[in-house]
mmCIF file of C-alpha atoms in Angstrom:
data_model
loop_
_atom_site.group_PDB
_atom_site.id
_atom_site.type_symbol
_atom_site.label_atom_id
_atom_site.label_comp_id
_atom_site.label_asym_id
_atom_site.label_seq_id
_atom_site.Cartn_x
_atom_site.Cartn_y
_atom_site.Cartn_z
ATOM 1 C CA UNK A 21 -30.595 -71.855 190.927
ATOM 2 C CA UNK A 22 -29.014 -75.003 191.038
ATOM 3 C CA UNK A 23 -26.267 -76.275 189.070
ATOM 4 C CA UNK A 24 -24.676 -79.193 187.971
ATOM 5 C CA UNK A 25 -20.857 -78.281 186.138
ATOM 6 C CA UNK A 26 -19.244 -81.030 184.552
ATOM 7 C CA UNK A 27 -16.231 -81.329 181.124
ATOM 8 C CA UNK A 28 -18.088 -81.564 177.992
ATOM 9 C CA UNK A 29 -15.698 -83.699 176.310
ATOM 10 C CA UNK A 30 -12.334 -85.909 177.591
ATOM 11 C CA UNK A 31 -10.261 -87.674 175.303
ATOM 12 C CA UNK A 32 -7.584 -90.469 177.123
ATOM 13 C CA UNK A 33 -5.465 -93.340 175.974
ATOM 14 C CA UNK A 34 -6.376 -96.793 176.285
ATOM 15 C CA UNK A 35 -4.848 -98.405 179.529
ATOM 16 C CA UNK A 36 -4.462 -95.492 180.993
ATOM 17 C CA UNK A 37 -6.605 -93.189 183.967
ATOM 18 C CA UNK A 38 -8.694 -90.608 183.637
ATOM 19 C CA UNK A 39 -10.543 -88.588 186.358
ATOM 20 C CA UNK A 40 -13.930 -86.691 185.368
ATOM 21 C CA UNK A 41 -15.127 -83.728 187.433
ATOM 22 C CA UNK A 42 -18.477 -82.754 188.685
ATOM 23 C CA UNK A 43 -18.727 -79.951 190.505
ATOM 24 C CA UNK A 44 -22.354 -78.818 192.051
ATOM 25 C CA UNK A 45 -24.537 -75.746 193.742
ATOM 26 C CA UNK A 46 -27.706 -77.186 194.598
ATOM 27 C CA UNK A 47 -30.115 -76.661 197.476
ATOM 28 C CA UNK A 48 -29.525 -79.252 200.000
ATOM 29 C CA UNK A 49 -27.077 -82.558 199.570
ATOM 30 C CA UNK A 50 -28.347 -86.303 200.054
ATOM 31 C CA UNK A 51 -26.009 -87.997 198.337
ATOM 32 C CA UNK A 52 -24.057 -87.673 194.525
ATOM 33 C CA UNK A 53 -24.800 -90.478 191.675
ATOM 34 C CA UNK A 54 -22.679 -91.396 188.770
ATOM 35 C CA UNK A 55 -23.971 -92.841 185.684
ATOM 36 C CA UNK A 56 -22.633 -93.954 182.712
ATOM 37 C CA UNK A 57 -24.418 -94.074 179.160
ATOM 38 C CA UNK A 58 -22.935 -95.163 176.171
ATOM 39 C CA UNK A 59 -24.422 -94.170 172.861
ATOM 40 C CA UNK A 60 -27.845 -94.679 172.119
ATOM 41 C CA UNK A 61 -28.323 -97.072 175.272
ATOM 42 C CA UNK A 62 -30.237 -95.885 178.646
ATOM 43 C CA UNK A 63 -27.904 -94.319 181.684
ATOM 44 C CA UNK A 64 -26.448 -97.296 183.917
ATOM 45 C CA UNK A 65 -26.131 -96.971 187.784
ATOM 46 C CA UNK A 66 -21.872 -96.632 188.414
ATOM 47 C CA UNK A 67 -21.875 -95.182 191.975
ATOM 48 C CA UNK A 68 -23.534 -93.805 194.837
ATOM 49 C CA UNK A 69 -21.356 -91.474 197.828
ATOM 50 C CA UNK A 70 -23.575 -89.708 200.532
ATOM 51 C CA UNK A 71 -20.237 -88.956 202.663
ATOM 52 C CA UNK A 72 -16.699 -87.176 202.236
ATOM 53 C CA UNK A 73 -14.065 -89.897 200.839
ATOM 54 C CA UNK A 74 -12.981 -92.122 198.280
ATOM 55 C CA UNK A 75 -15.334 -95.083 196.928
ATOM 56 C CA UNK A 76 -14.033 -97.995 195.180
ATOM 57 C CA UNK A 77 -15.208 -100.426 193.089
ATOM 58 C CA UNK A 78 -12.730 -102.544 190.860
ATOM 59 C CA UNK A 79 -11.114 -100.022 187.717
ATOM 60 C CA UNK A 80 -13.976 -97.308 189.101
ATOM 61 C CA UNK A 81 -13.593 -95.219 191.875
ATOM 62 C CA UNK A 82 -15.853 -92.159 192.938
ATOM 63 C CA UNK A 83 -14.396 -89.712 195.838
ATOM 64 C CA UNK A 84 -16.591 -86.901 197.016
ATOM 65 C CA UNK A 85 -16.045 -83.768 198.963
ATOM 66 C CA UNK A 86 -19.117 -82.108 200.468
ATOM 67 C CA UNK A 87 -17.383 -78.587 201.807
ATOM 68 C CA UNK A 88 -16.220 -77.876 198.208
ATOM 69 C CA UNK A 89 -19.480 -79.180 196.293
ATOM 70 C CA UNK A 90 -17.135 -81.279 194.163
ATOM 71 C CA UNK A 91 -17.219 -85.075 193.094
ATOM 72 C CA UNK A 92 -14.852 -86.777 190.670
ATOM 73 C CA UNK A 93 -14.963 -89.877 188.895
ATOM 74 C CA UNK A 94 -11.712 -92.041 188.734
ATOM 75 C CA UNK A 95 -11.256 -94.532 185.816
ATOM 76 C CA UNK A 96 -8.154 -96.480 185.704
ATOM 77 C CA UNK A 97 -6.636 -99.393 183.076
ATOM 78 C CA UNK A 98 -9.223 -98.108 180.853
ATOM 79 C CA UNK A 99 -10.544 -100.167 178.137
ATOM 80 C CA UNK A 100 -12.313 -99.066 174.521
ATOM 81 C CA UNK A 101 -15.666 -100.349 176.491
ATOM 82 C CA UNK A 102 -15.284 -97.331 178.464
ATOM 83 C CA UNK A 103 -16.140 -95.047 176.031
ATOM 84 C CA UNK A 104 -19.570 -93.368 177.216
ATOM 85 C CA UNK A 105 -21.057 -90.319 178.351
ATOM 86 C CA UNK A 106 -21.027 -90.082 182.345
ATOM 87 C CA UNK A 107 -23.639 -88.116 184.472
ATOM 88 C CA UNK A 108 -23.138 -86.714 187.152
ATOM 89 C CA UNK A 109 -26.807 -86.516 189.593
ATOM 90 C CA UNK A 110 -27.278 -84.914 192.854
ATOM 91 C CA UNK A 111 -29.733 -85.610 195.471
ATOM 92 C CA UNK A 112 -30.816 -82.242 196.326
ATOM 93 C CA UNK A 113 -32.972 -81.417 199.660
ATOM 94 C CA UNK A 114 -36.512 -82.521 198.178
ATOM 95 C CA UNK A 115 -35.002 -85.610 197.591
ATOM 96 C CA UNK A 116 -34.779 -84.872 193.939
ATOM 97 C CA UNK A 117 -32.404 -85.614 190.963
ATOM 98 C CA UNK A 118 -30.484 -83.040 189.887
ATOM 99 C CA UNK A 119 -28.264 -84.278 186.925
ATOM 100 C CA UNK A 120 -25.467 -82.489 184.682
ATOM 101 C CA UNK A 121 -25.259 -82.534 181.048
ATOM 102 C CA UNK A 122 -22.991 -85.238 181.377
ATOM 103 C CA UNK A 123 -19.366 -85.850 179.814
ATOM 104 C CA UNK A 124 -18.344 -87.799 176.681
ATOM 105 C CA UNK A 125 -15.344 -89.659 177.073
ATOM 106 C CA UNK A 126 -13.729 -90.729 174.192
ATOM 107 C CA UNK A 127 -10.943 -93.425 174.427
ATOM 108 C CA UNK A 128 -8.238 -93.842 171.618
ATOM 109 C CA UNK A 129 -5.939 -96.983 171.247
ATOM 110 C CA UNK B 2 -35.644 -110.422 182.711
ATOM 111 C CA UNK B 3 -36.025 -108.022 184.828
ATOM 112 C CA UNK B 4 -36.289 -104.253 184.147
ATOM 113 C CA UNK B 5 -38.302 -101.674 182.472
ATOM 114 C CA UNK B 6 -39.867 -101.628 178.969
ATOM 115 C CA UNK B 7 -40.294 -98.865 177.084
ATOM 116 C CA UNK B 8 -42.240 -98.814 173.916
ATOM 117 C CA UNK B 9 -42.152 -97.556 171.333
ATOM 118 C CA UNK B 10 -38.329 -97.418 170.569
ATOM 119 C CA UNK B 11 -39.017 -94.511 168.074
ATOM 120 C CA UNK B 12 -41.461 -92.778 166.475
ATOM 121 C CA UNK B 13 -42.083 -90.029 163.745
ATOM 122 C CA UNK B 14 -45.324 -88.185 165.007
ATOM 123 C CA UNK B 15 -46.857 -84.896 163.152
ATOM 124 C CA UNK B 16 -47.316 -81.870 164.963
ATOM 125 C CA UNK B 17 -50.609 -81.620 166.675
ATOM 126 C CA UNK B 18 -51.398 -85.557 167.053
ATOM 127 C CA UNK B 19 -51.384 -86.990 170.210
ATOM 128 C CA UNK B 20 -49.033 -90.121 171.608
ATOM 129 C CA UNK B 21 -48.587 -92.653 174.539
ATOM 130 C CA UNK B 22 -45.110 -93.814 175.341
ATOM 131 C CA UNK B 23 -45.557 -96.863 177.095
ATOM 132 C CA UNK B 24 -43.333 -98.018 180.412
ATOM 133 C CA UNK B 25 -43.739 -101.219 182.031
ATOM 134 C CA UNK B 26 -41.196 -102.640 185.463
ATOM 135 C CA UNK B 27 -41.703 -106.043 186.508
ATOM 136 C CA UNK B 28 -39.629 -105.049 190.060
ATOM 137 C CA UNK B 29 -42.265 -104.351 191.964
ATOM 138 C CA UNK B 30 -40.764 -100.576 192.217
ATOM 139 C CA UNK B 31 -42.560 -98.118 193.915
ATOM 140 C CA UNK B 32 -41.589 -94.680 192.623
ATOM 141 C CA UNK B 33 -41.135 -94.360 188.916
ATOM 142 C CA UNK B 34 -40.059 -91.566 186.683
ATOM 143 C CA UNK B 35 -40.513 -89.944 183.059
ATOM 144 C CA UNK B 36 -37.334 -88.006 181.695
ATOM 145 C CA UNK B 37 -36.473 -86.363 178.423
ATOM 146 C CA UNK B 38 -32.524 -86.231 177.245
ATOM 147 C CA UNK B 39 -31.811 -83.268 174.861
ATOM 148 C CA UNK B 40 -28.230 -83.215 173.701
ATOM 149 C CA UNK B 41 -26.175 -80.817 175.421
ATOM 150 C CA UNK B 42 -28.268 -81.046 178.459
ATOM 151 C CA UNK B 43 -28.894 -82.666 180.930
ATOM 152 C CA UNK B 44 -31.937 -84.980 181.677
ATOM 153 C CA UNK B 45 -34.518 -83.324 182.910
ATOM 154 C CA UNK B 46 -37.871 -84.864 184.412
ATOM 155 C CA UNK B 47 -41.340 -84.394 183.131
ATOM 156 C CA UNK B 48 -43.377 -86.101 185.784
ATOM 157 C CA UNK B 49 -43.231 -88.814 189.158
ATOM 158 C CA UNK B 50 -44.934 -90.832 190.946
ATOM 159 C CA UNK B 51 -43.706 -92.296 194.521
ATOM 160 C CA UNK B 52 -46.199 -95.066 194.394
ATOM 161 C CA UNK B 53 -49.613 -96.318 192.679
ATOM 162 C CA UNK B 54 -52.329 -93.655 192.585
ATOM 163 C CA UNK B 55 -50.076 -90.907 193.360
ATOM 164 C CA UNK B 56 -48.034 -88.451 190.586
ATOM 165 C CA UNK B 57 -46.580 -85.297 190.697
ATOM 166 C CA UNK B 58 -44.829 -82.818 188.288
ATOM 167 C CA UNK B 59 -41.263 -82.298 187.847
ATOM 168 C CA UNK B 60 -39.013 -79.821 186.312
ATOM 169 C CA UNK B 61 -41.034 -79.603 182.302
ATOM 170 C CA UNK B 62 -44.638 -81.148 182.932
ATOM 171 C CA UNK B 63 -45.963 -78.640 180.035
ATOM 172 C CA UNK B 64 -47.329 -80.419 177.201
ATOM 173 C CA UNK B 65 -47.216 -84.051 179.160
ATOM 174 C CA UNK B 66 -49.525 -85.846 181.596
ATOM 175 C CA UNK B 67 -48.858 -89.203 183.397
ATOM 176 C CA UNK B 68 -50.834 -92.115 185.030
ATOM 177 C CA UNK B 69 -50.193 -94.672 187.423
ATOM 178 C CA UNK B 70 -52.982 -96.870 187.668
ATOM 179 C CA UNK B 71 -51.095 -99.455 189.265
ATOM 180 C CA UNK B 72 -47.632 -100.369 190.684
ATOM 181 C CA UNK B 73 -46.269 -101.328 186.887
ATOM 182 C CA UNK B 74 -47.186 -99.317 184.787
ATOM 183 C CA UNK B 75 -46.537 -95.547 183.996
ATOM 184 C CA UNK B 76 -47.702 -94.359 180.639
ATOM 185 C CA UNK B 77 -46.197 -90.991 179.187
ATOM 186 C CA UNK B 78 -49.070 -88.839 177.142
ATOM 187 C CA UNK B 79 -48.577 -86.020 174.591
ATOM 188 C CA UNK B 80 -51.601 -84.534 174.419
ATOM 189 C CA UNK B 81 -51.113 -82.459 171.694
ATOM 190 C CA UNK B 82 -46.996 -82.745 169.903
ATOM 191 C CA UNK B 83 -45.216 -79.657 169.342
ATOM 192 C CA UNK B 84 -41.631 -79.973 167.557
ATOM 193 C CA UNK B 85 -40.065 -78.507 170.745
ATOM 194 C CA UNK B 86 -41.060 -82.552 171.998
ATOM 195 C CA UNK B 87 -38.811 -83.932 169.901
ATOM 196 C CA UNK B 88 -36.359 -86.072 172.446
ATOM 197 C CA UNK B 89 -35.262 -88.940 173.702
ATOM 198 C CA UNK B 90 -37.872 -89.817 176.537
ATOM 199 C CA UNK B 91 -36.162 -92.306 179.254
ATOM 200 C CA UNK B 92 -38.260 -94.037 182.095
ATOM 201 C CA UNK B 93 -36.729 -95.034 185.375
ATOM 202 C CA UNK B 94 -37.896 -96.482 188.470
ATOM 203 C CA UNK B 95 -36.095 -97.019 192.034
ATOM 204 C CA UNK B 96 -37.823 -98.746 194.777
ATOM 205 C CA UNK B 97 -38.377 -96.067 196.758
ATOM 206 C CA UNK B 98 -39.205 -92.297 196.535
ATOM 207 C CA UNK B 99 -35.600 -91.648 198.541
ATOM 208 C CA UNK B 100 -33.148 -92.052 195.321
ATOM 209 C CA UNK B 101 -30.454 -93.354 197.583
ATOM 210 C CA UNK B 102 -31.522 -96.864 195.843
ATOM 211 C CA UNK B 103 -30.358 -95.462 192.554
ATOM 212 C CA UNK B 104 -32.520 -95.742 189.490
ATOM 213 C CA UNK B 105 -33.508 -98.294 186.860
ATOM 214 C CA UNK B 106 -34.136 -96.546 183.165
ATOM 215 C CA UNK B 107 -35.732 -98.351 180.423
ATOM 216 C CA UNK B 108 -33.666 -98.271 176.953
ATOM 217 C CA UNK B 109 -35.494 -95.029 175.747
ATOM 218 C CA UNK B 110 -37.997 -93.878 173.164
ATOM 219 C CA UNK B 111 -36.525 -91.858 170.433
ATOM 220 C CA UNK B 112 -39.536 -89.418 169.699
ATOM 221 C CA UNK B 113 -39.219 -86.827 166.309
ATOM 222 C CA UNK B 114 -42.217 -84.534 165.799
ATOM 223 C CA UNK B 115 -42.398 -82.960 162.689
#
């Protein structure tokens, strides 16, 4: 079956990182999403890696590793805004969405 | 502005009655998407359709059916509400079938059938 395995809960400090795993077993790989969602709100696109390396984009980075089926989220000077569940999605071989239960990060001053 | 609407936001239906959740994209998408978010897991998706005319079923179709009578709009039915419906139902859209684009979701519908 396929499988998306991410933390159910982090807790972090405000201003400082935090790095959220996803790891996945699914049939086929075109490409890893990360979403974030905060409370009662719809998902919001973050990031998009179809290849092995590190993505930035300003206090977000994504990094992705295709050999070990493994994908982590990187957030750094973080902010209270930044509390929000996070999905993790793969693109499996049918070109569809597979997505994991997602991970509630909870930031504290 | 653009996006997706979604209506209703919520709703209280009784068991056995039937309901449309509405979802409308003014982006000219062509593939759009009907997904339910239950807590704990993750979202899963009822039905697609890569572009006007066409739809398919996805991972829990049971209990659902879908039109897409045109490139806007892509109307969610319950034929028939069971408790085990009760959800959060999110539409999404991405200009192509190929999700490489990413997706759009509407703001949700918060559905409770007692």
């Amino acid at each position: 079956g396929q499988n998306i395995d991410q933390p159910t809960e982090m807790t972090a400090t405000e201003g400082a990182i935090v790095q959220i795993n996803c790891t996945y077993q699914t049939s086929g790989f075109n490409g890893l999403f990360w979403y974030q969602q905060h409370a009662g709100e719809a998902p919001t696109f973050l990031s998009y890696n179809v290849l092995d390396g590190l993505e930035e984009k300003g206090r977000f980075s994504s990094f992705l590793s295709r050999s070990k089926g493994y994908s982590y989220l990187l957030l750094k000077e973080l902010q209270m805004k930044d509390s929000a569940s996070y999905l993790c999605a793969v693109v499996d071989s049918n070109y569809q969405l597979i997505w994991g239960a997602g991970t509630k990060l909870i930031i504290k001053p | 502005t653009a996006g997706i609407t979604q209506a209703p936001t919520s709703q209280i239906l009784a068991a056995g009655r039937s309901m449309t959740l509405r979802c409308t994209q003014d982006m000219r998408h062509n593939a759009m998407y009907w997904y339910r978010q239950d807590l704990g897991l993750g979202l899963r998706l009822i039905h697609y359709s890569n572009t006007a005319g066409t739809t398919g079923k996805g991972e829990v179709p049971d209990g659902y059916s879908v039109s897409r009578a045109n490139t806007d709009d892509f109307p969610l039915t319950l034929a028939s509400a069971v408790p085990s419906q009760t959800s959060v139902y999110f539409c999404a859209s991405s200009p192509q079938s190929v999700p490489a684009y990413g997706y759009t979701f509407g703001s949700g519908t918060r559905l409770t059938v007692v």
